[in-house]
mmCIF file of C-alpha atoms and ligand atoms in Angstrom:
data_model
loop_
_atom_site.group_PDB
_atom_site.id
_atom_site.type_symbol
_atom_site.label_atom_id
_atom_site.label_comp_id
_atom_site.label_asym_id
_atom_site.label_seq_id
_atom_site.Cartn_x
_atom_site.Cartn_y
_atom_site.Cartn_z
ATOM 1 C CA MET O 10 0.027 -0.033 -0.087
ATOM 2 C CA SER O 11 3.034 2.247 0.407
ATOM 3 C CA ASP O 12 2.895 3.108 -3.405
ATOM 4 C CA SER O 13 -0.614 4.641 -2.715
ATOM 5 C CA HIS O 14 1.187 7.554 -1.205
ATOM 6 C CA GLN O 15 3.382 8.372 -4.257
ATOM 7 C CA GLN O 16 3.652 12.115 -5.507
ATOM 8 C CA ASP O 17 1.497 12.969 -8.499
ATOM 9 C CA THR O 18 3.838 13.794 -11.399
ATOM 10 C CA ILE O 19 1.426 12.303 -14.080
ATOM 11 C CA TYR O 20 1.468 15.692 -16.198
ATOM 12 C CA ALA O 21 4.922 16.874 -15.176
ATOM 13 C CA GLN O 22 6.473 16.283 -18.587
ATOM 14 C CA ALA O 23 5.142 17.847 -21.830
ATOM 15 C CA ASN O 24 2.975 15.313 -23.557
ATOM 16 C CA PRO O 25 1.930 16.200 -27.232
ATOM 17 C CA GLU O 26 -0.364 13.197 -27.291
ATOM 18 C CA LEU O 27 -2.365 13.782 -24.093
ATOM 19 C CA GLY O 28 -5.220 11.523 -23.909
ATOM 20 C CA GLU O 29 -8.494 11.967 -22.015
ATOM 21 C CA PHE O 30 -8.073 11.554 -18.140
ATOM 22 C CA ILE O 31 -8.921 8.094 -16.914
ATOM 23 C CA PHE O 32 -8.833 6.515 -13.467
ATOM 24 C CA ASP O 33 -6.248 3.801 -14.178
ATOM 25 C CA ARG O 34 -3.336 2.231 -12.195
ATOM 26 C CA LYS O 35 -1.071 5.358 -12.619
ATOM 27 C CA VAL O 36 -3.830 7.530 -11.129
ATOM 28 C CA VAL O 37 -4.552 5.020 -8.333
ATOM 29 C CA ASP O 38 -0.833 5.103 -7.329
ATOM 30 C CA VAL O 39 -0.855 8.933 -6.738
ATOM 31 C CA PHE O 40 -4.534 9.433 -5.974
ATOM 32 C CA PRO O 41 -4.352 10.517 -2.359
ATOM 33 C CA ASP O 42 -1.549 13.081 -3.154
ATOM 34 C CA MET O 43 -3.435 14.336 -6.387
ATOM 35 C CA ILE O 44 -6.843 14.893 -4.774
ATOM 36 C CA LYS O 45 -5.373 16.622 -1.708
ATOM 37 C CA ARG O 46 -3.292 18.848 -3.815
ATOM 38 C CA SER O 47 -6.003 19.510 -6.370
ATOM 39 C CA VAL O 48 -9.301 19.865 -4.511
ATOM 40 C CA PRO O 49 -9.390 22.625 -1.885
ATOM 41 C CA GLY O 50 -11.177 21.561 1.222
ATOM 42 C CA TYR O 51 -11.072 17.802 0.282
ATOM 43 C CA SER O 52 -9.722 16.683 3.810
ATOM 44 C CA THR O 53 -12.416 18.789 5.610
ATOM 45 C CA ILE O 54 -15.119 17.393 3.453
ATOM 46 C CA ILE O 55 -13.997 13.735 4.123
ATOM 47 C CA HIS O 56 -13.846 14.465 7.825
ATOM 48 C CA MET O 57 -17.370 16.006 7.886
ATOM 49 C CA VAL O 58 -18.619 13.043 5.908
ATOM 50 C CA GLY O 59 -17.859 10.884 8.943
ATOM 51 C CA GLN O 60 -19.641 13.341 11.196
ATOM 52 C CA LEU O 61 -22.843 13.531 8.817
ATOM 53 C CA ALA O 62 -22.810 9.704 8.656
ATOM 54 C CA GLU O 63 -22.744 9.404 12.558
ATOM 55 C CA ARG O 64 -25.672 11.859 12.680
ATOM 56 C CA TYR O 65 -27.863 10.553 9.827
ATOM 57 C CA ALA O 66 -27.003 6.783 9.548
ATOM 58 C CA GLN O 67 -30.205 4.955 10.593
ATOM 59 C CA SER O 68 -30.244 1.484 12.152
ATOM 60 C CA ASN O 69 -30.823 -1.322 9.565
ATOM 61 C CA SER O 70 -29.951 1.021 6.766
ATOM 62 C CA ARG O 71 -27.206 1.361 4.199
ATOM 63 C CA CYS O 72 -24.782 4.159 3.660
ATOM 64 C CA TYR O 73 -23.531 4.449 0.094
ATOM 65 C CA ASP O 74 -20.202 5.742 -1.115
ATOM 66 C CA LEU O 75 -20.723 6.274 -4.867
ATOM 67 C CA GLY O 76 -17.538 6.750 -6.879
ATOM 68 C CA CYS O 77 -15.561 5.588 -3.628
ATOM 69 C CA SER O 78 -12.084 5.611 -5.463
ATOM 70 C CA LEU O 79 -9.721 4.414 -2.594
ATOM 71 C CA GLY O 80 -12.527 4.504 0.002
ATOM 72 C CA ALA O 81 -11.790 7.770 1.845
ATOM 73 C CA SER O 82 -15.581 8.589 2.580
ATOM 74 C CA THR O 83 -16.192 4.885 3.304
ATOM 75 C CA LEU O 84 -13.382 4.870 6.041
ATOM 76 C CA ALA O 85 -14.530 8.185 7.446
ATOM 77 C CA MET O 86 -18.104 6.750 7.720
ATOM 78 C CA ARG O 87 -17.056 3.445 9.004
ATOM 79 C CA HIS O 88 -15.264 4.919 11.912
ATOM 80 C CA ARG O 89 -18.182 7.231 13.029
ATOM 81 C CA ILE O 90 -21.301 5.273 12.323
ATOM 82 C CA THR O 91 -22.858 4.081 15.594
ATOM 83 C CA ALA O 92 -26.359 2.977 14.399
ATOM 84 C CA ALA O 93 -27.169 -0.583 14.865
ATOM 85 C CA ASP O 94 -26.767 -2.843 11.819
ATOM 86 C CA ALA O 95 -25.980 -0.103 9.470
ATOM 87 C CA SER O 96 -23.662 -1.052 6.585
ATOM 88 C CA ILE O 97 -21.742 0.664 3.878
ATOM 89 C CA VAL O 98 -21.947 0.005 0.101
ATOM 90 C CA ALA O 99 -18.896 1.427 -1.874
ATOM 91 C CA VAL O 100 -19.036 1.532 -5.604
ATOM 92 C CA ASP O 101 -16.604 2.443 -8.375
ATOM 93 C CA ASN O 102 -16.362 1.585 -12.036
ATOM 94 C CA SER O 103 -12.482 1.652 -12.059
ATOM 95 C CA GLU O 104 -11.174 -1.847 -11.561
ATOM 96 C CA ASP O 105 -7.889 -0.480 -10.455
ATOM 97 C CA MET O 106 -9.466 1.808 -7.859
ATOM 98 C CA ILE O 107 -11.534 -1.008 -6.559
ATOM 99 C CA GLU O 108 -8.534 -3.412 -6.251
ATOM 100 C CA ARG O 109 -6.627 -0.909 -4.309
ATOM 101 C CA CYS O 110 -9.600 0.145 -2.244
ATOM 102 C CA ARG O 111 -10.158 -3.602 -1.311
ATOM 103 C CA GLN O 112 -6.398 -3.496 0.031
ATOM 104 C CA VAL O 113 -7.188 -0.308 1.949
ATOM 105 C CA LEU O 114 -10.303 -1.782 3.519
ATOM 106 C CA ALA O 115 -8.548 -5.052 4.465
ATOM 107 C CA ALA O 116 -5.895 -3.012 6.422
ATOM 108 C CA ASP O 117 -8.633 -1.159 8.233
ATOM 109 C CA SER O 118 -9.962 -2.255 11.617
ATOM 110 C CA GLY O 119 -13.322 -0.717 11.335
ATOM 111 C CA GLU O 120 -16.291 -2.842 12.394
ATOM 112 C CA VAL O 121 -19.064 -1.561 10.193
ATOM 113 C CA ALA O 122 -19.541 -4.093 7.250
ATOM 114 C CA VAL O 123 -18.507 -2.785 3.860
ATOM 115 C CA GLU O 124 -19.600 -4.182 0.472
ATOM 116 C CA LEU O 125 -17.347 -3.130 -2.444
ATOM 117 C CA HIS O 126 -18.640 -3.164 -5.894
ATOM 118 C CA CYS O 127 -16.859 -2.626 -9.221
ATOM 119 C CA GLN O 128 -19.839 -1.175 -11.062
ATOM 120 C CA ASP O 129 -21.102 1.648 -13.164
ATOM 121 C CA LEU O 130 -23.307 3.790 -11.033
ATOM 122 C CA GLU O 131 -26.066 3.349 -13.678
ATOM 123 C CA GLN O 132 -26.151 -0.391 -12.629
ATOM 124 C CA THR O 133 -26.122 0.106 -8.877
ATOM 125 C CA GLN O 134 -29.297 -0.449 -7.035
ATOM 126 C CA ILE O 135 -29.837 1.965 -4.131
ATOM 127 C CA GLU O 136 -32.070 0.395 -1.260
ATOM 128 C CA GLN O 137 -32.779 1.403 2.396
ATOM 129 C CA ALA O 138 -30.218 4.291 2.127
ATOM 130 C CA SER O 139 -29.953 6.719 5.027
ATOM 131 C CA VAL O 140 -26.780 8.326 3.797
ATOM 132 C CA VAL O 141 -25.603 8.695 0.269
ATOM 133 C CA VAL O 142 -22.229 10.279 -0.530
ATOM 134 C CA LEU O 143 -21.412 11.485 -4.091
ATOM 135 C CA ASN O 144 -18.093 13.063 -3.366
ATOM 136 C CA PHE O 145 -16.845 14.600 -6.570
ATOM 137 C CA THR O 146 -18.370 11.821 -8.661
ATOM 138 C CA LEU O 147 -21.416 13.211 -10.389
ATOM 139 C CA GLN O 148 -19.204 15.631 -12.321
ATOM 140 C CA PHE O 149 -17.679 12.537 -14.141
ATOM 141 C CA ILE O 150 -21.199 11.239 -15.216
ATOM 142 C CA ALA O 151 -22.602 12.454 -18.648
ATOM 143 C CA PRO O 152 -24.868 15.363 -17.936
ATOM 144 C CA SER O 153 -27.713 13.539 -19.821
ATOM 145 C CA GLU O 154 -27.587 10.797 -17.148
ATOM 146 C CA ARG O 155 -27.538 12.998 -14.114
ATOM 147 C CA ASN O 156 -31.297 13.369 -13.584
ATOM 148 C CA THR O 157 -31.820 9.651 -13.786
ATOM 149 C CA LEU O 158 -29.044 8.947 -11.283
ATOM 150 C CA ILE O 159 -30.268 11.502 -8.814
ATOM 151 C CA ARG O 160 -33.888 10.225 -9.024
ATOM 152 C CA LYS O 161 -32.787 6.682 -8.499
ATOM 153 C CA ILE O 162 -30.838 7.707 -5.386
ATOM 154 C CA TYR O 163 -33.931 9.617 -3.959
ATOM 155 C CA GLN O 164 -36.065 6.586 -4.653
ATOM 156 C CA GLY O 165 -33.713 4.305 -2.805
ATOM 157 C CA MET O 166 -33.440 6.541 0.325
ATOM 158 C CA LEU O 167 -35.382 6.356 3.483
ATOM 159 C CA PRO O 168 -37.335 9.275 4.840
ATOM 160 C CA GLY O 169 -34.948 11.551 6.713
ATOM 161 C CA GLY O 170 -31.947 10.328 4.745
ATOM 162 C CA VAL O 171 -29.304 12.568 3.549
ATOM 163 C CA LEU O 172 -27.371 12.991 0.294
ATOM 164 C CA VAL O 173 -23.942 14.733 0.385
ATOM 165 C CA LEU O 174 -23.086 15.978 -3.017
ATOM 166 C CA SER O 175 -19.668 17.467 -3.553
ATOM 167 C CA GLU O 176 -18.772 18.976 -6.895
ATOM 168 C CA LYS O 177 -16.430 21.288 -8.919
ATOM 169 C CA LEU O 178 -18.679 24.272 -9.750
ATOM 170 C CA HIS O 179 -19.261 26.377 -12.958
ATOM 171 C CA PHE O 180 -20.437 29.972 -12.436
ATOM 172 C CA ASP O 181 -22.813 31.650 -15.015
ATOM 173 C CA ASP O 182 -20.936 34.904 -14.578
ATOM 174 C CA ASP O 183 -18.006 34.650 -16.823
ATOM 175 C CA HIS O 184 -15.848 37.034 -14.690
ATOM 176 C CA HIS O 185 -16.529 35.236 -11.560
ATOM 177 C CA ASN O 186 -15.942 31.819 -13.218
ATOM 178 C CA GLU O 187 -12.638 33.075 -14.511
ATOM 179 C CA LEU O 188 -11.568 34.426 -11.104
ATOM 180 C CA MET O 189 -12.534 31.123 -9.220
ATOM 181 C CA THR O 190 -10.487 29.222 -11.936
ATOM 182 C CA GLU O 191 -7.566 31.307 -11.443
ATOM 183 C CA LEU O 192 -7.815 31.095 -7.633
ATOM 184 C CA HIS O 193 -8.079 27.427 -7.928
ATOM 185 C CA HIS O 194 -4.916 27.384 -10.326
ATOM 186 C CA TYR O 195 -3.149 29.277 -7.678
ATOM 187 C CA PHE O 196 -4.033 26.856 -5.139
ATOM 188 C CA LYS O 197 -2.606 24.037 -7.089
ATOM 189 C CA LYS O 198 0.472 26.126 -7.794
ATOM 190 C CA THR O 199 1.103 26.669 -4.188
ATOM 191 C CA ASN O 200 0.682 22.968 -3.647
ATOM 192 C CA GLY O 201 3.822 22.370 -5.999
ATOM 193 C CA TYR O 202 2.011 21.913 -9.466
ATOM 194 C CA SER O 203 3.650 23.624 -12.318
ATOM 195 C CA ASP O 204 1.935 25.736 -14.867
ATOM 196 C CA LEU O 205 2.573 22.922 -17.455
ATOM 197 C CA GLU O 206 0.955 20.242 -15.170
ATOM 198 C CA ILE O 207 -1.905 22.547 -14.505
ATOM 199 C CA ALA O 208 -2.494 23.113 -18.167
ATOM 200 C CA GLN O 209 -2.172 19.669 -19.253
ATOM 201 C CA LYS O 210 -4.445 18.226 -16.547
ATOM 202 C CA ARG O 211 -6.968 20.875 -17.386
ATOM 203 C CA SER O 212 -6.981 19.623 -21.072
ATOM 204 C CA ALA O 213 -7.115 15.968 -20.142
ATOM 205 C CA LEU O 214 -10.230 16.663 -18.028
ATOM 206 C CA GLU O 215 -11.988 19.063 -20.607
ATOM 207 C CA ASN O 216 -14.619 16.576 -21.814
ATOM 208 C CA VAL O 217 -14.426 14.192 -18.801
ATOM 209 C CA LEU O 218 -15.236 16.349 -15.805
ATOM 210 C CA ILE O 219 -18.218 18.542 -16.695
ATOM 211 C CA PRO O 220 -19.104 21.071 -13.933
ATOM 212 C CA GLU O 221 -22.420 22.677 -13.500
ATOM 213 C CA SER O 222 -23.612 25.583 -11.459
ATOM 214 C CA VAL O 223 -25.203 25.477 -7.945
ATOM 215 C CA ASN O 224 -28.474 26.344 -9.350
ATOM 216 C CA THR O 225 -28.374 23.531 -11.785
ATOM 217 C CA HIS O 226 -27.663 21.007 -9.009
ATOM 218 C CA LYS O 227 -30.276 22.500 -6.642
ATOM 219 C CA GLN O 228 -32.888 22.338 -9.357
ATOM 220 C CA ARG O 229 -32.179 18.676 -10.244
ATOM 221 C CA LEU O 230 -32.265 17.800 -6.590
ATOM 222 C CA ALA O 231 -35.659 19.683 -6.047
ATOM 223 C CA ASP O 232 -37.103 18.006 -9.171
ATOM 224 C CA ALA O 233 -36.222 14.625 -7.720
ATOM 225 C CA GLY O 234 -37.986 15.463 -4.456
ATOM 226 C CA PHE O 235 -35.121 16.427 -2.217
ATOM 227 C CA VAL O 236 -35.706 19.227 0.331
ATOM 228 C CA GLY O 237 -33.476 21.427 2.447
ATOM 229 C CA THR O 238 -30.760 21.459 -0.205
ATOM 230 C CA GLU O 239 -28.109 24.036 0.667
ATOM 231 C CA VAL O 240 -24.295 24.393 0.260
ATOM 232 C CA TRP O 241 -22.670 23.516 3.616
ATOM 233 C CA PHE O 242 -18.961 23.947 2.335
ATOM 234 C CA GLN O 243 -17.332 25.920 -0.479
ATOM 235 C CA CYS O 244 -13.874 26.856 -1.421
ATOM 236 C CA PHE O 245 -13.436 28.639 -4.728
ATOM 237 C CA ASN O 246 -15.119 26.508 -7.343
ATOM 238 C CA PHE O 247 -15.378 23.434 -5.195
ATOM 239 C CA ALA O 248 -18.491 22.936 -3.011
ATOM 240 C CA SER O 249 -20.417 20.388 -1.097
ATOM 241 C CA LEU O 250 -24.270 20.406 -0.711
ATOM 242 C CA LEU O 251 -26.602 18.545 1.705
ATOM 243 C CA ALA O 252 -30.072 17.549 0.356
ATOM 244 C CA PHE O 253 -32.752 15.524 2.421
ATOM 245 C CA LYS O 254 -35.499 13.164 1.663
ATOM 246 C CA PRO O 255 -38.420 14.477 3.676
ATOM 247 C CA LYS O 256 -39.319 12.712 6.913
ATOM 248 C CA LEU O 257 -42.721 10.815 6.720
HETATM 249 C C1 GEK X 25 -13.176 10.332 -2.571
HETATM 250 N N1 GEK X 25 -15.330 9.963 -3.799
HETATM 251 O O1 GEK X 25 -11.900 10.245 -2.454
HETATM 252 N N2 GEK X 25 -19.607 4.699 -11.993
HETATM 253 C C2 GEK X 25 -18.802 4.453 -10.931
HETATM 254 N N3 GEK X 25 -17.802 5.185 -10.568
HETATM 255 C C3 GEK X 25 -17.400 6.108 -11.499
HETATM 256 C C4 GEK X 25 -18.176 6.604 -12.516
HETATM 257 C C5 GEK X 25 -19.306 5.739 -12.940
HETATM 258 N N4 GEK X 25 -19.940 5.901 -13.964
HETATM 259 N N5 GEK X 25 -17.642 7.595 -13.218
HETATM 260 C C6 GEK X 25 -16.486 7.974 -12.465
HETATM 261 N N6 GEK X 25 -16.486 7.088 -11.361
HETATM 262 C C7 GEK X 25 -13.796 9.917 -3.786
HETATM 263 C C8 GEK X 25 -13.268 10.672 -5.046
HETATM 264 S S1 GEK X 25 -13.104 10.632 -7.821
HETATM 265 C C9 GEK X 25 -12.986 12.383 -7.890
HETATM 266 C C10 GEK X 25 -14.075 10.421 -6.275
HETATM 267 C C11 GEK X 25 -11.796 12.954 -8.584
HETATM 268 C C12 GEK X 25 -15.411 7.116 -10.223
HETATM 269 C C13 GEK X 25 -14.018 7.140 -10.755
HETATM 270 O O2 GEK X 25 -13.453 5.940 -11.205
HETATM 271 C C14 GEK X 25 -13.190 7.909 -9.636
HETATM 272 O O3 GEK X 25 -12.726 6.838 -8.774
HETATM 273 C C15 GEK X 25 -14.420 8.660 -8.907
HETATM 274 O O4 GEK X 25 -15.605 8.339 -9.641
HETATM 275 C C16 GEK X 25 -14.162 10.101 -9.010
HETATM 276 O O5 GEK X 25 -13.928 11.145 -1.792
HETATM 277 O O6 GEK X 25 -10.864 12.140 -8.935
HETATM 278 O O7 GEK X 25 -11.831 14.263 -8.773
#
């Protein structure tokens, strides 16, 4: 597992044949370093996912980590959930991520049961869910598929359940959007990424990570039936929202 703590240098060299970003073995090896140096507030969000799961996990229910990568949210939840007979279902469609996540979980001593699935979220059945975490995952799903996924999640949730939705944001005001992009790039620069790395990563993600505005997210969540939808964390163009299935 030591190689999961390598430094991310994937885009350090000029590459004229830059392909689209994929979650392969190379990314898995550097993922913890990559996400912490690229997503402002990531560690805080993970920590709070644990606290939210502690508060909202219901007994005999499931807590879903959708797009689990190496299981950071799963581990945070696993160590905070106290509800009786609550379990965690962690899903990712990258075989490399799931293989490494399995090793991470095997080395963890948490007692809450975790089911791990290598699966596209389109195929995932959501049932008896009291907590659903989409931590920087929806942004990788085709926009045309997002309504269906959010509706499916809502249908599979228990009354009083919470959805934690973290996303990179787009802002409709061009000036503000540009400012947030610049501040995010400066954050990456202060974390040791070069201008070349920032530029190459940006083009590799161009058609892969498609950010939407907070209003688009709020509207989609409301259309699906969620209530109480609000941003609880934001740093530049990265935010996390809470949305609830109404209590009976
Ligand atoms: C964390 N939540 O550490 N089905 C299943 N998984 C998918 C799909 C899909 N259709 N599309 C993308 N993924 C994690 C971080 S990373 C965010 C999430 C990032 C998976 C993909 O394989 C990757 O592991 C994850 O979603 C997105 O809190 O790298 O910016």
